[in-house]
Amino acid sequence: MRTTTIPVAAAAAILALTLAGCSGGGDDTTGGAGARTPAPPTSAPVTSAAPTPSASSTGGRASAHTEAELTGVFQRIQFRPAEFTTTDAMLDSVYPGLTVSDASCLAPFGVGWDTSDDAGTVVFGTSNDRSMTAVVASTGETAAATDLVEDARSALTRCADGSALFSMQGKPIETTVETAEPSLTGTDEAIGWRVRGTVGGNAFTLVGHTARVGGDVVALVGWDPTSNTTNVPLATQMFVDAL
């Protein structure tokens, strides 16, 4: 499942066209799937954000980003920060009725980072077209950021296959997980993964990346099978370049 590396400028143009063509709007509170009214994009066209100095992968302290800086990154990449008060609420707005017997299994989605004492400054939101979710934690500590990546790695192993962990609106979800090293540049460490499954007889595919740059970590997940294989690595690379 290795993806082809695409130059950031081209990636930005491709993702801009995709998101601008199907931007979601309206009231994005939790509720039934698909209950959103399309609206024009509300943020500026996607551009590759200018890289800022990243922390060394060795050593303890790392330069941290402010909430305003992270919010600006989200907006430039056409993600919508500050829509939801918690990562749980954001996830429920995209996957309504999703329940999990072990909350740590959602670590690859970045769920729970906003309530962690070690995650530092956390900003999260959906893409304009609501096909992807992104959570970024700027910890200010290389060790703390590494722990977040390890939590995601552990969850992908412990919660990989079967139907006992997840359910959607009361129906068990059968899942199979594949992991691979993603084709990203500029990261200190990164995990790529794909979840295939069925719920109520309907098949689905999720694609996700968790990537660390110094003391910053991004968890990005896409649910739309027509675009997630391409757009998740493109969007993740843009976040990485901005961090």
Short mmCIF file of C-alpha atoms in Angstrom, two decimals:
data_model
loop_
_atom_site.label_atom_id
_atom_site.label_comp_id
_atom_site.label_asym_id
_atom_site.label_seq_id
_atom_site.Cartn_x
_atom_site.Cartn_y
_atom_site.Cartn_z
CA MET A 1 0.00 0.00 0.00
CA ARG A 2 2.98 2.38 -0.54
CA THR A 3 1.82 5.56 -2.25
CA THR A 4 3.70 7.51 -4.90
CA THR A 5 5.37 10.71 -3.70
CA ILE A 6 4.03 13.77 -5.56
CA PRO A 7 5.73 17.21 -5.49
CA VAL A 8 4.07 19.44 -2.93
CA ALA A 9 3.11 22.13 -5.44
CA ALA A 10 1.29 19.59 -7.59
CA ALA A 11 -0.23 17.99 -4.51
CA ALA A 12 -1.58 21.33 -3.37
CA ALA A 13 -3.21 21.99 -6.74
CA ILE A 14 -4.81 18.55 -6.88
CA LEU A 15 -6.15 18.74 -3.35
CA ALA A 16 -7.39 22.31 -3.88
CA LEU A 17 -9.48 21.23 -6.87
CA THR A 18 -10.85 18.23 -4.99
CA LEU A 19 -11.84 20.09 -1.85
CA ALA A 20 -13.16 23.17 -3.64
CA GLY A 21 -15.39 20.96 -5.74
CA CYS A 22 -17.23 19.34 -2.82
CA SER A 23 -16.91 21.57 0.22
CA GLY A 24 -19.34 20.84 3.05
CA GLY A 25 -21.10 23.50 5.05
CA GLY A 26 -24.07 24.10 7.27
CA ASP A 27 -24.57 22.90 10.82
CA ASP A 28 -22.01 20.18 11.48
CA THR A 29 -23.28 19.03 14.85
CA THR A 30 -23.57 15.32 15.40
CA GLY A 31 -26.49 13.49 13.86
CA GLY A 32 -27.42 11.32 10.91
CA ALA A 33 -24.89 10.70 8.17
CA GLY A 34 -25.16 12.92 5.12
CA ALA A 35 -27.32 15.53 6.85
CA ARG A 36 -25.17 18.45 5.74
CA THR A 37 -25.95 21.08 3.11
CA PRO A 38 -23.16 21.72 0.61
CA ALA A 39 -21.72 25.23 0.62
CA PRO A 40 -18.84 26.97 -1.15
CA PRO A 41 -15.38 26.66 0.40
CA THR A 42 -14.89 29.05 3.30
CA SER A 43 -11.10 29.16 3.34
CA ALA A 44 -8.39 30.31 1.00
CA PRO A 45 -7.17 28.09 -1.88
CA VAL A 46 -4.74 25.41 -0.86
CA THR A 47 -1.10 26.40 -1.07
CA SER A 48 1.93 24.61 0.26
CA ALA A 49 2.57 26.28 3.59
CA ALA A 50 6.05 27.66 4.08
CA PRO A 51 8.07 25.21 6.18
CA THR A 52 9.10 26.30 9.64
CA PRO A 53 12.18 24.95 11.40
CA SER A 54 11.41 21.52 12.83
CA ALA A 55 12.84 20.14 16.01
CA SER A 56 15.59 17.58 15.96
CA SER A 57 14.52 13.98 16.30
CA THR A 58 17.06 13.67 19.08
CA GLY A 59 16.97 15.66 22.28
CA GLY A 60 14.14 16.55 24.62
CA ARG A 61 12.85 20.06 23.97
CA ALA A 62 11.24 21.03 20.69
CA SER A 63 9.85 24.32 19.43
CA ALA A 64 6.09 24.41 19.92
CA HIS A 65 3.44 26.08 17.77
CA THR A 66 0.73 28.31 19.19
CA GLU A 67 -2.96 27.63 18.65
CA ALA A 68 -3.12 30.61 16.27
CA GLU A 69 -0.25 29.22 14.19
CA LEU A 70 -1.84 25.76 13.96
CA THR A 71 -5.23 27.29 13.12
CA GLY A 72 -3.59 29.17 10.24
CA VAL A 73 -2.09 25.93 8.95
CA PHE A 74 -5.50 24.24 8.95
CA GLN A 75 -7.10 27.11 7.08
CA ARG A 76 -4.38 27.26 4.41
CA ILE A 77 -4.78 23.54 3.75
CA GLN A 78 -8.58 23.92 3.56
CA PHE A 79 -9.36 22.20 6.85
CA ARG A 80 -11.87 23.76 9.21
CA PRO A 81 -10.61 24.16 12.80
CA ALA A 82 -12.71 25.09 15.84
CA GLU A 83 -15.93 23.47 14.56
CA PHE A 84 -16.11 21.02 17.45
CA THR A 85 -15.29 21.25 21.13
CA THR A 86 -13.74 17.75 21.35
CA THR A 87 -12.15 15.22 19.04
CA ASP A 88 -14.90 12.78 20.09
CA ALA A 89 -17.57 15.19 18.80
CA MET A 90 -15.67 15.64 15.53
CA LEU A 91 -15.43 11.89 14.99
CA ASP A 92 -19.11 11.36 15.80
CA SER A 93 -20.08 14.00 13.25
CA VAL A 94 -18.37 11.97 10.52
CA TYR A 95 -19.12 8.47 11.85
CA PRO A 96 -22.44 8.88 13.72
CA GLY A 97 -23.22 6.13 16.18
CA LEU A 98 -19.68 4.74 16.28
CA THR A 99 -18.86 3.10 19.61
CA VAL A 100 -15.68 1.38 20.74
CA SER A 101 -15.09 -0.86 23.73
CA ASP A 102 -11.51 0.42 24.15
CA ALA A 103 -11.12 4.16 23.58
CA SER A 104 -7.36 3.81 23.05
CA CYS A 105 -8.11 2.03 19.77
CA LEU A 106 -8.97 5.46 18.32
CA ALA A 107 -5.44 6.80 18.89
CA PRO A 108 -4.63 6.66 15.13
CA PHE A 109 -7.46 9.19 14.64
CA GLY A 110 -5.91 11.55 17.20
CA VAL A 111 -8.98 11.10 19.40
CA GLY A 112 -8.20 12.00 23.00
CA TRP A 113 -5.20 14.19 22.24
CA ASP A 114 -7.26 17.25 23.15
CA THR A 115 -7.71 15.96 26.73
CA SER A 116 -4.16 14.64 27.19
CA ASP A 117 -1.82 16.47 29.56
CA ASP A 118 1.14 15.54 27.34
CA ALA A 119 -0.20 16.61 23.93
CA GLY A 120 0.42 20.35 24.39
CA THR A 121 -1.47 22.60 21.97
CA VAL A 122 -4.03 20.62 19.96
CA VAL A 123 -6.07 21.80 16.95
CA PHE A 124 -8.43 19.57 14.97
CA GLY A 125 -11.04 19.73 12.23
CA THR A 126 -12.45 18.21 9.07
CA SER A 127 -11.50 18.99 5.50
CA ASN A 128 -13.86 21.36 3.69
CA ASP A 129 -15.49 18.43 1.90
CA ARG A 130 -15.66 16.45 5.19
CA SER A 131 -13.92 13.45 3.63
CA MET A 132 -10.96 13.74 6.04
CA THR A 133 -10.30 14.53 9.69
CA ALA A 134 -7.04 15.94 11.01
CA VAL A 135 -5.69 16.37 14.54
CA VAL A 136 -2.37 18.15 15.19
CA ALA A 137 -0.62 18.19 18.56
CA SER A 138 2.32 20.53 19.15
CA THR A 139 3.80 19.09 22.32
CA GLY A 140 7.03 21.06 22.71
CA GLU A 141 8.67 17.78 23.74
CA THR A 142 10.15 15.25 21.33
CA ALA A 143 9.56 12.41 23.81
CA ALA A 144 5.89 13.35 24.27
CA ALA A 145 5.34 13.50 20.50
CA THR A 146 7.03 10.11 20.10
CA ASP A 147 4.67 8.67 22.71
CA LEU A 148 1.66 9.81 20.66
CA VAL A 149 3.02 8.01 17.60
CA GLU A 150 3.67 4.89 19.66
CA ASP A 151 0.11 4.99 21.01
CA ALA A 152 -1.17 4.97 17.43
CA ARG A 153 1.21 2.16 16.45
CA SER A 154 0.13 0.07 19.42
CA ALA A 155 -3.56 0.61 18.68
CA LEU A 156 -3.13 -0.56 15.09
CA THR A 157 -1.66 -3.81 16.44
CA ARG A 158 -4.00 -4.41 19.37
CA CYS A 159 -7.21 -3.38 17.63
CA ALA A 160 -6.50 -4.73 14.18
CA ASP A 161 -8.98 -7.46 13.28
CA GLY A 162 -12.32 -8.87 14.35
CA SER A 163 -15.74 -7.55 15.36
CA ALA A 164 -15.59 -7.28 19.16
CA LEU A 165 -14.18 -3.76 19.44
CA PHE A 166 -16.24 -1.49 17.18
CA SER A 167 -19.93 -1.05 16.41
CA MET A 168 -21.93 1.45 14.37
CA GLN A 169 -25.44 2.25 15.57
CA GLY A 170 -25.54 -1.07 17.39
CA LYS A 171 -24.20 -3.16 14.51
CA PRO A 172 -20.79 -4.87 14.88
CA ILE A 173 -18.03 -3.71 12.54
CA GLU A 174 -15.77 -6.34 11.00
CA THR A 175 -12.31 -4.86 10.43
CA THR A 176 -8.99 -5.81 8.88
CA VAL A 177 -5.97 -3.51 9.27
CA GLU A 178 -2.91 -3.16 7.04
CA THR A 179 0.07 -0.96 7.90
CA ALA A 180 2.95 0.30 5.79
CA GLU A 181 5.55 3.04 5.80
CA PRO A 182 4.03 6.02 3.96
CA SER A 183 5.85 7.89 1.21
CA LEU A 184 6.25 11.17 3.09
CA THR A 185 9.26 13.46 3.24
CA GLY A 186 10.49 15.59 6.13
CA THR A 187 9.16 13.38 8.93
CA ASP A 188 11.05 11.99 11.92
CA GLU A 189 8.72 8.98 11.93
CA ALA A 190 5.47 8.06 10.22
CA ILE A 191 2.88 5.29 10.05
CA GLY A 192 0.51 4.57 7.19
CA TRP A 193 -2.52 2.35 7.57
CA ARG A 194 -5.66 1.12 5.85
CA VAL A 195 -8.74 -0.35 7.50
CA ARG A 196 -11.09 -2.46 5.41
CA GLY A 197 -14.36 -3.60 6.90
CA THR A 198 -18.08 -4.12 6.72
CA VAL A 199 -20.96 -2.89 8.84
CA GLY A 200 -24.51 -4.05 8.25
CA GLY A 201 -23.37 -5.71 5.03
CA ASN A 202 -21.88 -2.48 3.66
CA ALA A 203 -18.17 -2.31 2.86
CA PHE A 204 -15.96 0.63 3.78
CA THR A 205 -12.30 1.64 3.61
CA LEU A 206 -10.40 4.09 5.81
CA VAL A 207 -6.89 5.36 5.05
CA GLY A 208 -4.80 7.12 7.67
CA HIS A 209 -1.35 8.56 8.40
CA THR A 210 0.26 9.45 11.71
CA ALA A 211 3.43 11.52 11.26
CA ARG A 212 5.84 13.26 13.64
CA VAL A 213 8.03 16.29 12.97
CA GLY A 214 10.11 17.04 16.06
CA GLY A 215 7.60 17.72 18.83
CA ASP A 216 4.61 17.97 16.48
CA VAL A 217 2.33 15.11 15.43
CA VAL A 218 -0.46 14.97 12.87
CA ALA A 219 -3.09 12.22 12.64
CA LEU A 220 -5.05 12.37 9.39
CA VAL A 221 -7.78 9.94 8.28
CA GLY A 222 -9.90 9.79 5.12
CA TRP A 223 -13.09 7.78 4.72
CA ASP A 224 -14.05 8.36 1.06
CA PRO A 225 -12.77 5.39 -0.99
CA THR A 226 -12.83 7.47 -4.19
CA SER A 227 -10.23 9.89 -2.85
CA ASN A 228 -8.63 8.74 0.41
CA THR A 229 -5.76 6.77 -1.11
CA THR A 230 -4.60 9.92 -2.91
CA ASN A 231 -5.76 12.78 -0.70
CA VAL A 232 -4.65 11.46 2.70
CA PRO A 233 -0.94 11.37 1.77
CA LEU A 234 -1.23 14.71 -0.08
CA ALA A 235 -2.86 16.47 2.87
CA THR A 236 -0.53 14.84 5.40
CA GLN A 237 2.50 16.01 3.42
CA MET A 238 1.18 19.57 3.45
CA PHE A 239 0.72 19.46 7.22
CA VAL A 240 4.22 18.04 7.61
CA ASP A 241 5.71 20.77 5.41
CA ALA A 242 3.97 23.43 7.50
CA LEU A 243 5.22 21.98 10.78
#
